[in-house]
Coordinates of C-alpha atoms in Angstrom, one line a residue:
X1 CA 6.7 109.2 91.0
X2 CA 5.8 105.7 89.8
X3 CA 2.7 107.1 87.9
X4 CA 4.7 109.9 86.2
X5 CA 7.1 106.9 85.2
X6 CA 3.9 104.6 84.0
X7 CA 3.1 107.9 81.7
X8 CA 6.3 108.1 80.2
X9 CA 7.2 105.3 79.3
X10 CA 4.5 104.6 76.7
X11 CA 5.6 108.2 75.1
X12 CA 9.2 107.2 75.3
X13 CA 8.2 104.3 73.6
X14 CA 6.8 105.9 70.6
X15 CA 9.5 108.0 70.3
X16 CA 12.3 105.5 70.0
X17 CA 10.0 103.4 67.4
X18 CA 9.7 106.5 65.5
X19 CA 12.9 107.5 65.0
X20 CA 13.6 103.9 64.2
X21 CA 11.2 104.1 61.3
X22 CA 13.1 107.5 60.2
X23 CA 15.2 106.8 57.0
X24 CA 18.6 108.6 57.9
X25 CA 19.6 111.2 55.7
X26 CA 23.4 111.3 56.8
X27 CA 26.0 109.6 54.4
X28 CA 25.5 105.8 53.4
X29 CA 28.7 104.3 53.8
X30 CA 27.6 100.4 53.7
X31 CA 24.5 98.9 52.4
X32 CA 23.9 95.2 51.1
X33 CA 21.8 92.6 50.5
X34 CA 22.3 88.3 51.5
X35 CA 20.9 85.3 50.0
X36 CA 21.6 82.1 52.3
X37 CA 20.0 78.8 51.1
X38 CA 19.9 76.2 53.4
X39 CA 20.1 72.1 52.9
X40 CA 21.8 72.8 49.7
X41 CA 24.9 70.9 49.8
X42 CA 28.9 73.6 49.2
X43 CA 25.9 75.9 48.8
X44 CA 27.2 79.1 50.9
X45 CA 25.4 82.5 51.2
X46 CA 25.7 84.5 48.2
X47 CA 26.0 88.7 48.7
X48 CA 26.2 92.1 47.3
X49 CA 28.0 95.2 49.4
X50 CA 28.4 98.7 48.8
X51 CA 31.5 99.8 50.8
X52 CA 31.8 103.6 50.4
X53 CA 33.8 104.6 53.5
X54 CA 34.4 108.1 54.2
X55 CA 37.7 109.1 52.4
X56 CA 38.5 106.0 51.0
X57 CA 37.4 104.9 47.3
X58 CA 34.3 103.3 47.1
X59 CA 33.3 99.7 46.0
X60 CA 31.1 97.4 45.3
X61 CA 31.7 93.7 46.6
X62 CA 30.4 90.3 45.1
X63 CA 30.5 87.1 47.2
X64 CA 29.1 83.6 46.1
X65 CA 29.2 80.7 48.2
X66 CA 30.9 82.7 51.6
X67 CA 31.9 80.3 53.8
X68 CA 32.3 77.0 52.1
X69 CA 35.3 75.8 49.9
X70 CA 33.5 77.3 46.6
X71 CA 33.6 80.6 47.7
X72 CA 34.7 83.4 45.7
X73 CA 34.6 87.3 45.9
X74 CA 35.7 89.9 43.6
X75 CA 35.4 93.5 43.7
X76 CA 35.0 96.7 41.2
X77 CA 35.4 100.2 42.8
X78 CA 32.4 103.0 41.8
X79 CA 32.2 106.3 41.8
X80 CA 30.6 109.2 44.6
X81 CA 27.9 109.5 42.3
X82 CA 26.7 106.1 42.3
X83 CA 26.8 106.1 46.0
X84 CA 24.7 109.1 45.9
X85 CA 22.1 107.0 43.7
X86 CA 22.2 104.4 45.8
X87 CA 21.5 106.5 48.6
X88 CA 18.5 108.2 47.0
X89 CA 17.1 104.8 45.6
X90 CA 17.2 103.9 49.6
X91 CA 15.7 106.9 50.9
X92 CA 13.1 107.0 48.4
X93 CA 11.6 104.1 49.2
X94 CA 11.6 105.1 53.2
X95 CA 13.6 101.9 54.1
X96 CA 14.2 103.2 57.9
X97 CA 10.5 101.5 58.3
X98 CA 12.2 98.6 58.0
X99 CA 14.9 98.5 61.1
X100 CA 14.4 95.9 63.1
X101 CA 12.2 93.4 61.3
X102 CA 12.7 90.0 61.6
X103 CA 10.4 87.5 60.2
X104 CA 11.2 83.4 60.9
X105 CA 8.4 81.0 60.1
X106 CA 11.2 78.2 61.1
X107 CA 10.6 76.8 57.2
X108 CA 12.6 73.2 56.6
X109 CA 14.7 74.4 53.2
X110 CA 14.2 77.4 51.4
X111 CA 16.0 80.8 51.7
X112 CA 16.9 83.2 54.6
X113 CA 17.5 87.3 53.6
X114 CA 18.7 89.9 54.9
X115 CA 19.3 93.7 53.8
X116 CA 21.9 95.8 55.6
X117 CA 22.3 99.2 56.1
X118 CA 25.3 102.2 58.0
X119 CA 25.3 105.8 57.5
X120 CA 28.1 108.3 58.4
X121 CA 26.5 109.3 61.7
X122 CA 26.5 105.8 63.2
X123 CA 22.9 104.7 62.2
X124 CA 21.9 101.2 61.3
X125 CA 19.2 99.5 59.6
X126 CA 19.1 95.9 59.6
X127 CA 16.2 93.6 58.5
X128 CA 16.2 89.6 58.1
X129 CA 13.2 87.3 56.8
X130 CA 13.0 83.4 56.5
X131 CA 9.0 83.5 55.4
X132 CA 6.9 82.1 52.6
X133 CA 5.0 85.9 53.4
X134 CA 7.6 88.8 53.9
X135 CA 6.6 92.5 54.1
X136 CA 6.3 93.9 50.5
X137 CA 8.5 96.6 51.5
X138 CA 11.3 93.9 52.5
X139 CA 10.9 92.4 49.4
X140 CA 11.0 95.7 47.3
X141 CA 14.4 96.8 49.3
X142 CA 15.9 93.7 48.9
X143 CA 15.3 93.7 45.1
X144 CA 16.5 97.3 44.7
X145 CA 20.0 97.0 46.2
X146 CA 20.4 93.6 44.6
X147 CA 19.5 95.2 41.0
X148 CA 21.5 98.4 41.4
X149 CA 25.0 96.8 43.3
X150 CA 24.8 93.8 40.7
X151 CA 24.5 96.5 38.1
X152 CA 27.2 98.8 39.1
X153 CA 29.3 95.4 39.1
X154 CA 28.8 94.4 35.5
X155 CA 28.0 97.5 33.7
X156 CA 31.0 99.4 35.8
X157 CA 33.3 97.0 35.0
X158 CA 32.7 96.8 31.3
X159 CA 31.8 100.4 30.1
X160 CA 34.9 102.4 29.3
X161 CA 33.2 105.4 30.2
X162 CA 32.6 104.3 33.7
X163 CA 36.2 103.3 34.5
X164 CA 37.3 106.6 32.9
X165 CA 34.9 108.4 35.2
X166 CA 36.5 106.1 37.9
X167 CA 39.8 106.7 37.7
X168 CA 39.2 110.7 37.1
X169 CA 37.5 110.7 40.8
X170 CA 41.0 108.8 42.1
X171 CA 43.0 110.8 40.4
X172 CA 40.9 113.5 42.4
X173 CA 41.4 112.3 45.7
X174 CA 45.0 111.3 45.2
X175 CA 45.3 114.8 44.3
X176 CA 43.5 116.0 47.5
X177 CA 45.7 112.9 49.8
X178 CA 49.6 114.3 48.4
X179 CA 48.2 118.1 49.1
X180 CA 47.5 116.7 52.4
X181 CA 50.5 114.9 52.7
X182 CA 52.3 116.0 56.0
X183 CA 50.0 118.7 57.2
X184 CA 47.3 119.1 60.1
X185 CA 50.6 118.2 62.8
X186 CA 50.2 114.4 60.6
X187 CA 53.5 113.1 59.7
X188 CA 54.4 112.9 56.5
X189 CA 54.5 109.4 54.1
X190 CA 56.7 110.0 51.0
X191 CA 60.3 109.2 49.6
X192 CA 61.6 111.7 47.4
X193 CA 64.8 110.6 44.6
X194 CA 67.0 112.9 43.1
X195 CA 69.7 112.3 40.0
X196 CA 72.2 113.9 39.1
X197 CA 74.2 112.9 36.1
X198 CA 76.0 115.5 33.8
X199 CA 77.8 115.5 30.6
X200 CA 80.9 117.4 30.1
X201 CA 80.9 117.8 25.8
X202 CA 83.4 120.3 26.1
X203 CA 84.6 123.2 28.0
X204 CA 82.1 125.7 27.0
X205 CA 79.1 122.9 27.4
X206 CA 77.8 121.2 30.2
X207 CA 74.6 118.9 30.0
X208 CA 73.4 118.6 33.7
X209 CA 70.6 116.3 33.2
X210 CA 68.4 116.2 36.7
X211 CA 65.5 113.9 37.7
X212 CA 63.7 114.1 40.8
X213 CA 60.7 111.4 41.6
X214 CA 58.8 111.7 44.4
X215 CA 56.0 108.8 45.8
X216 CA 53.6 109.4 47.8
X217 CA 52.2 105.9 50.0
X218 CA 50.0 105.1 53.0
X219 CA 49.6 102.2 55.0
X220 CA 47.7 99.2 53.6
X221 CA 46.1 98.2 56.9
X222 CA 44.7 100.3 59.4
X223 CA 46.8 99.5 62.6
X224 CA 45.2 98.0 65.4
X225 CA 45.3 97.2 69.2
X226 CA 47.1 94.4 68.6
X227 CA 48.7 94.8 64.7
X228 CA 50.9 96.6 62.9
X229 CA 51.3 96.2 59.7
X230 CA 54.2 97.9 58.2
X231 CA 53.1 97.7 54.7
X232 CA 52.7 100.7 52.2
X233 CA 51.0 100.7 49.8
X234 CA 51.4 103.8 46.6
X235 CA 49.1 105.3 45.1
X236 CA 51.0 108.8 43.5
X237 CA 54.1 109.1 41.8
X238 CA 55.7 112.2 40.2
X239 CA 58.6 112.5 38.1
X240 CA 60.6 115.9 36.7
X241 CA 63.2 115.6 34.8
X242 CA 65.4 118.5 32.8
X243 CA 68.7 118.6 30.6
X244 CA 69.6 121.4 28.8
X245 CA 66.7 123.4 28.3
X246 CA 64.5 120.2 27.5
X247 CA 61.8 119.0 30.3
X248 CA 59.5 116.2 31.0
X249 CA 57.2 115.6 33.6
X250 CA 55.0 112.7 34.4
X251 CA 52.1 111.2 37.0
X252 CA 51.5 108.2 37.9
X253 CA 48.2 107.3 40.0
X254 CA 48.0 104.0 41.0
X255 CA 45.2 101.9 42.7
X256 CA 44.9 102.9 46.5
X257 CA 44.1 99.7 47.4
X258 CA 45.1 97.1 45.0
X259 CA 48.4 99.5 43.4
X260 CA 47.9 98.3 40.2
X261 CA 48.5 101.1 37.4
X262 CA 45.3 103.2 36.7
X263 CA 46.6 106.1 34.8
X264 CA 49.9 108.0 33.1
X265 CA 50.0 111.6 31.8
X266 CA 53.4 112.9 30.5
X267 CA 54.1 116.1 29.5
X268 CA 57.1 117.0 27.2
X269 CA 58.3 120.5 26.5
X270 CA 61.3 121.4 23.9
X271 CA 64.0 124.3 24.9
X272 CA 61.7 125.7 21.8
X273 CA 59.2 125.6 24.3
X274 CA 56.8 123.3 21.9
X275 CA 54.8 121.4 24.8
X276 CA 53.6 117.4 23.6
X277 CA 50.7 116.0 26.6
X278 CA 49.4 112.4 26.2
X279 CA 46.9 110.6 29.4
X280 CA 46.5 107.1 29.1
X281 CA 44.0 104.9 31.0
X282 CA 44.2 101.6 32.1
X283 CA 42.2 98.8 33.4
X284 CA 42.7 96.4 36.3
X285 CA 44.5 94.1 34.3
X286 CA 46.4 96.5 32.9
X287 CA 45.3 97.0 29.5
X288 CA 45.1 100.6 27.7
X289 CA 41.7 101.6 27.6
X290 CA 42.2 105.0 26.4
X291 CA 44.8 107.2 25.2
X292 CA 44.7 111.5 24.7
X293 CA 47.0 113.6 23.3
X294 CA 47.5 117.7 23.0
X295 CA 50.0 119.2 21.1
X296 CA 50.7 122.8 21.4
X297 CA 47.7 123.0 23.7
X298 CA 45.1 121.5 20.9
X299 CA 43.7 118.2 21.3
X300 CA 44.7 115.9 18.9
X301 CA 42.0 113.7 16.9
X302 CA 41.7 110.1 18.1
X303 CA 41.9 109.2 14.3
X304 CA 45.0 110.6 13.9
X305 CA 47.1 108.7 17.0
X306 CA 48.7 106.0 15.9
X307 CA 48.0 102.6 17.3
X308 CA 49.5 101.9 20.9
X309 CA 49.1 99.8 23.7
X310 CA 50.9 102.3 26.5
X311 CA 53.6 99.2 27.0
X312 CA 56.5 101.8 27.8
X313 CA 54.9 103.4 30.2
X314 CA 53.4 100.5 32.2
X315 CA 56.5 99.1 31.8
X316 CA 58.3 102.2 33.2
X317 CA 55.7 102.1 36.1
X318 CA 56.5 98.6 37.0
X319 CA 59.7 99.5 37.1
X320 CA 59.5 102.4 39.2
X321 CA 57.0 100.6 41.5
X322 CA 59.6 97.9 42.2
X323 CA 61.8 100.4 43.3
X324 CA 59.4 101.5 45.5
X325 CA 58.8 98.3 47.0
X326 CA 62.3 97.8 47.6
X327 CA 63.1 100.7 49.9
X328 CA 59.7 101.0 51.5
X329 CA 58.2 97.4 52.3
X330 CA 60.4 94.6 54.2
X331 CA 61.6 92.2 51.5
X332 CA 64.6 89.6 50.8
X333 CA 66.9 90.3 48.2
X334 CA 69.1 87.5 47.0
X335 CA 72.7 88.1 47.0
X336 CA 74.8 86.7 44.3
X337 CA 77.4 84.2 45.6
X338 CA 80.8 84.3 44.1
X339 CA 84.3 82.0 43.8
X340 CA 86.5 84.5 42.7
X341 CA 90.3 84.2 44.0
X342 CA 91.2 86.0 47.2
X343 CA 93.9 87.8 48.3
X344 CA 95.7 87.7 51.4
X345 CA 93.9 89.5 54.6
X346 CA 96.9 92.0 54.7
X347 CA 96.8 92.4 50.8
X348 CA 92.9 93.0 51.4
X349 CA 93.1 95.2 53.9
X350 CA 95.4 97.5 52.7
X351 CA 93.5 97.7 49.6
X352 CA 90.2 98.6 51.4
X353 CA 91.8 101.0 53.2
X354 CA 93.8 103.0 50.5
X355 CA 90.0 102.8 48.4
X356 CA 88.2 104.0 50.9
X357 CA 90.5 107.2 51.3
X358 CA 90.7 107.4 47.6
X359 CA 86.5 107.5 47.8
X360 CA 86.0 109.7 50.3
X361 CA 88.1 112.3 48.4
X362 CA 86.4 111.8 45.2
X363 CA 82.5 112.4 47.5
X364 CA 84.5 115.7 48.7
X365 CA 85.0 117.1 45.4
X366 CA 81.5 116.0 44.0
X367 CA 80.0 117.8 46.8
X368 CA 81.9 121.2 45.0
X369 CA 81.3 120.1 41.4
X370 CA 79.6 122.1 39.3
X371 CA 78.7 118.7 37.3
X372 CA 78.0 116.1 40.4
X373 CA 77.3 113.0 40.1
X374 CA 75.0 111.4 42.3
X375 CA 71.6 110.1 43.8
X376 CA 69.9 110.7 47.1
X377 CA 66.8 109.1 48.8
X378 CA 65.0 110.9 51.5
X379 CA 62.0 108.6 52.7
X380 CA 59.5 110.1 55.3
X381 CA 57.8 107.7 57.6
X382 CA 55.6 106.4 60.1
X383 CA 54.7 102.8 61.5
X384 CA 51.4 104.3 63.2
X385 CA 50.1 107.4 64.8
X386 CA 51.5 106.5 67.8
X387 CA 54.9 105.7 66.8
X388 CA 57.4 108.3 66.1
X389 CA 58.5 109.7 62.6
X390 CA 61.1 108.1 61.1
X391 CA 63.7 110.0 58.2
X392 CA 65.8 107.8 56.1
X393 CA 68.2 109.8 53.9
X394 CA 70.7 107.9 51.4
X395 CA 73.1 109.1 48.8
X396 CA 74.6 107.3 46.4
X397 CA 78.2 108.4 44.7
X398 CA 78.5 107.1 41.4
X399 CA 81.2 107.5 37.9
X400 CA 80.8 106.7 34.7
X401 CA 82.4 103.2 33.5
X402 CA 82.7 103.0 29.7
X403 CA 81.2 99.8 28.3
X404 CA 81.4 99.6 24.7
X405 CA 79.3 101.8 22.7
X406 CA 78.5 103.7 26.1
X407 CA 78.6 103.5 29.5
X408 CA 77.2 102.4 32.4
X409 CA 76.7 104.3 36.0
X410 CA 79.3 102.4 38.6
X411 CA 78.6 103.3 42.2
X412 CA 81.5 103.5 44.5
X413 CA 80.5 104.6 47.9
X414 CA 76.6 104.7 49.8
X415 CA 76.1 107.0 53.0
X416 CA 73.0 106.3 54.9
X417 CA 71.4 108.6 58.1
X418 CA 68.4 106.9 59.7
X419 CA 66.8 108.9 62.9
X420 CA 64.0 109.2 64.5
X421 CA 63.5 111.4 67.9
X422 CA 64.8 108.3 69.6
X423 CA 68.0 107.2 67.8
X424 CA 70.5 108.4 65.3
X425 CA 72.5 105.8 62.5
X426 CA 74.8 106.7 60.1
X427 CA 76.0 103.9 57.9
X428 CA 78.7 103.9 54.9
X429 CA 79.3 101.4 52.2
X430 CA 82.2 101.2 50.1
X431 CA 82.5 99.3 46.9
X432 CA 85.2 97.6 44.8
X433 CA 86.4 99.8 42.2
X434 CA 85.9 97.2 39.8
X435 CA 83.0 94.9 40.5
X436 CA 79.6 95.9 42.0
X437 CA 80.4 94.4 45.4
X438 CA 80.6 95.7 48.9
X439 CA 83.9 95.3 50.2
X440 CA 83.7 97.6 53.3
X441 CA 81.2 98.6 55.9
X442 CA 80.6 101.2 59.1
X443 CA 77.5 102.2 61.2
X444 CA 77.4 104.2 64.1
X445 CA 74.4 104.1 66.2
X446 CA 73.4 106.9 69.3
X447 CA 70.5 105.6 71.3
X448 CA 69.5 106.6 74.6
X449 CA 73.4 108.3 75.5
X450 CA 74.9 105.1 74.2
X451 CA 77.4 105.1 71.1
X452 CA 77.6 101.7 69.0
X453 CA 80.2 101.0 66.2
X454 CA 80.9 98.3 63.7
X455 CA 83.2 98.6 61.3
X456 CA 83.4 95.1 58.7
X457 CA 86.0 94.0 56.3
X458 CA 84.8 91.7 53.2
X459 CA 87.4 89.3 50.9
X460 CA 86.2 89.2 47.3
X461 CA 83.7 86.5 47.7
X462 CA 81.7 88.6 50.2
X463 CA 83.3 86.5 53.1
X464 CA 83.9 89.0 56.1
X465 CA 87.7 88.8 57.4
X466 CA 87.9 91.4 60.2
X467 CA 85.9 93.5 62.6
X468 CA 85.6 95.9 64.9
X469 CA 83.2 96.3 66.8
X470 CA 82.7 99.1 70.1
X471 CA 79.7 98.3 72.0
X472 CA 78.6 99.2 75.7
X473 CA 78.9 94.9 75.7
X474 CA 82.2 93.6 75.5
X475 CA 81.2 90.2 74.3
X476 CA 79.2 91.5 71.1
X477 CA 81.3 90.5 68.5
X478 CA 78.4 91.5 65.5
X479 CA 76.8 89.6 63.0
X480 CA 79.9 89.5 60.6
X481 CA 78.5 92.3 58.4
X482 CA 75.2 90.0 57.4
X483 CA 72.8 92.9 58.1
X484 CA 74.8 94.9 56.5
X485 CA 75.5 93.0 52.8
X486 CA 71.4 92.9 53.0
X487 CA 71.2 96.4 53.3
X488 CA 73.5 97.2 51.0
X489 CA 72.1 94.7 48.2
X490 CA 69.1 96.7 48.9
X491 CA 70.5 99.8 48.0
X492 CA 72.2 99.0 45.0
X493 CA 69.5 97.4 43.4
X494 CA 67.6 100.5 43.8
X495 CA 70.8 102.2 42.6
X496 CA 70.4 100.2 39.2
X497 CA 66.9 100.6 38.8
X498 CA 67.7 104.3 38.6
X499 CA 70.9 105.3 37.4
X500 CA 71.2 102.4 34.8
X501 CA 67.8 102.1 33.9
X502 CA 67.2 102.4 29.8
X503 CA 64.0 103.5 30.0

């Protein structure tokens, strides 16, 4: 038996170093190439990276002086193509002969290297010199990922064409991600807004105009044993909106992992059914790099555009991302403090109470319009696979208040339902009839067979003057509605972004 093992092992041997020396032919999804100088005072190691993940964007990444205070990176996404070159540069030149070498003269000064290398099906190839004599082929590799990464970098980054190309394969898989969006038994990540706001001209004449915007979002960092990160991040947004025969769509993609604005295509069509398109590009720092138009399904001639920088749009992006921000990702919003004069508690309460049966009969009869007049938020989420879906839906009831030469949207009254297969809230909000400022609040809660009420009264300055609270614990007097003015400044921020916005 030991003889048979003497005899094998030499094979097995041979067998191991050869597939070592086997350039894998599987997906590159990392390759790079490091410079570290040594007895060169805040001189750090200086790299090149080619991240290019499966499913995610790829990108190249520039480092100088890692590790010391000097150090800066900066990054510039490429395309699947350039990955693929990258790939054939690599296999071409057979670098699997070089996994595993490691060459240290133990030189005093000089320069240390390294090249790097993962593919898809978990194989590595890693090489590292410190040598006045490395192998040719070391050298060559070295060379040919620092040449191509550094020229992706530069020539990527300032060629129009490229980041056009760029942003057409993220527009792609943004595409391929909101398609995807909810299916294979994965939770869905998306918050959907809805508009309603009508125009009575006369009896005969109703303008119903109707705007729906939907985002689509995913988590910024993968989760892990010990983290989660409840940050979103968008990187899709739709928009439809219709009045009277007259309808405009538009897309926005955004970065998927920066979420800056990368690119805006509108598309306008009359009740004549004459249809206006227009795409505009834009770079990282936001500036219009390239603008298209079609009208009546011809392409128009750059020549003939007038000059524009795409302003309104990234404006109405910003816009509409910072409503996104607001209802997804956890954030502070100031509340305005106030020194109006107050009434007396009885006087207060008995006008909360007669407003809040005056609103409640004004949502019933919306509900039946035939010309309603509100907006709804239906957000679809999840912390982590292994948490459960959560569904927040919110509707706002709103009336127009005129305000000199028009008018501006004034909300009057917020419902909120917030379950999950674990718990069921419902919340309401009542506002002043006058002033934009919550003057009542109520939330139920059902968790686990338990029922939880609070029910908070506010004075004019915000100031809560009763409760009533019904809680398993007879000692839990609330927190004096603060949770609840946060929320609701939330909400009608949002609210304004929306109903009020003149964009």
């Amino acid at each position: 038996m030991k003889r048979k093992l003497i005899v094998l092992l030499p094979l097995l041997f041979v067998f191991v170093a050869g597939m070592a020396q086997t350039t894998p032919k599987s997906q590159l999804i990392y390759c790079s190439c490091a410079e570290t100088p040594y007895g060169i005072p805040d001189k750090g190691k200086d790299y090149y990276e080619l991240i290019a993940d499966v499913g995610k964007t790829p990108k190249v990444v520039k480092c100088t002086d890692a590790g010391t205070r000097l150090e800066t990176k900066k990054e510039y996404a490429v395309t699947a193509d350039d990955v693929k070159r990258m790939q054939q540069l690599l296999q071409d030149l057979d670098v699997g002969k070089l996994n595993g070498y490691n060459q240290d003269d133990g030189m005093t000064g000089g320069h240390s290297y390294r090249v790097y290398m993962e593919y898809a099906d978990g194989q590595k190839i890693n090489a590292t010199w410190y040598t006045h004599d490395p192998k040719e082929l070391a050298v060559t590799t070295y060379n040919t990922i620092l040449r191509n990464l550094s020229a992706f970098f530069t020539q990527g980054s300032q060629s129009k064409d490229g980041q056009i190309k760029r942003i057409r394969e993220v527009y792609a898989d943004a595409k391929k991600m909101v398609a995807a969006n909810g299916k294979e038994g994965k939770a869905p990540h998306d918050m959907t807004i809805t508009l309603n706001d009508g125009t009575q001209v006369d009896e005969d004449f109703i303008i119903n105009e109707e705007t729906e915007l939907k985002f689509f979002f995913k988590k910024k960092n993968e989760p892990t044993s010990y983290l989660i990160d409840p940050t979103s991040i968008c990187y899709f947004a739709t928009e439809e909106f219709s009045a009277h025969g007259h309808l405009m769509n538009r897309e926005w993609l955004f970065d998927p992992e920066k979420g800056h604005l990368l690119f805006v295509y509108t598309r306008t069509e009359t009740d004549a059914g004459h249809v206006i398109e227009y795409r505009y590009y834009y770079d990282e720092q936001g500036k219009l790099i390239e603008q298209k138009k079609k009208e009546g399904g011809k392409d128009v001639d750059e020549d003939d555009l007038e000059p524009y920088d795409g302003g309104m749009e990234r404006t109405l992006a910003k816009t509409y991302l910072g409503v996104f921000e607001t209802m997804i990702n956890p954030n502070d919003i100031k509340q305005v403090a106030s020194k109006l004069q107050t009434t007396s508690k009885a006087d207060r309460l008995k006008m909360i109470k007669s407003t809040y049966a005056n609103a409640k009969d004004k949502v019933s009869k919306n509900n039946k319009s035939e010309l309603p007049r509100d907006m709804r938020i239906v957000i679809h989420d999840q912390l982590a696979e292994d948490y459960p879906p959560v569904t927040d839906d919110v509707k706002f009831y709103f009336e127009p208040d005129p305000k000199d030469d028009g008018y501006r949207n004034h909300c009057y009254f917020i419902v909120d339902q917030h379950s999950s297969m674990y718990f069921k809230e419902y919340s309401e909000f009542l506002l002043d009839p006058t002033y934009d400022k919550l003057i009542f609040s109520y939330t139920q809660t059902i968790e686990e067979g338990e029922t939880y009420e609070w029910r908070y009264y506010f004075d004019e300055n915000g100031k809560c003057i009763d409760r009533k609270v019904k809680t398993p614990d007879d000692d839990d007097e609330g927190d004096s509605g603060v949770d609840d003015k946060e929320q609701f400044s939330k909400y009608l921020k949002v609210f304004n972004l929306i109903a009020n916005s003149s964009m």
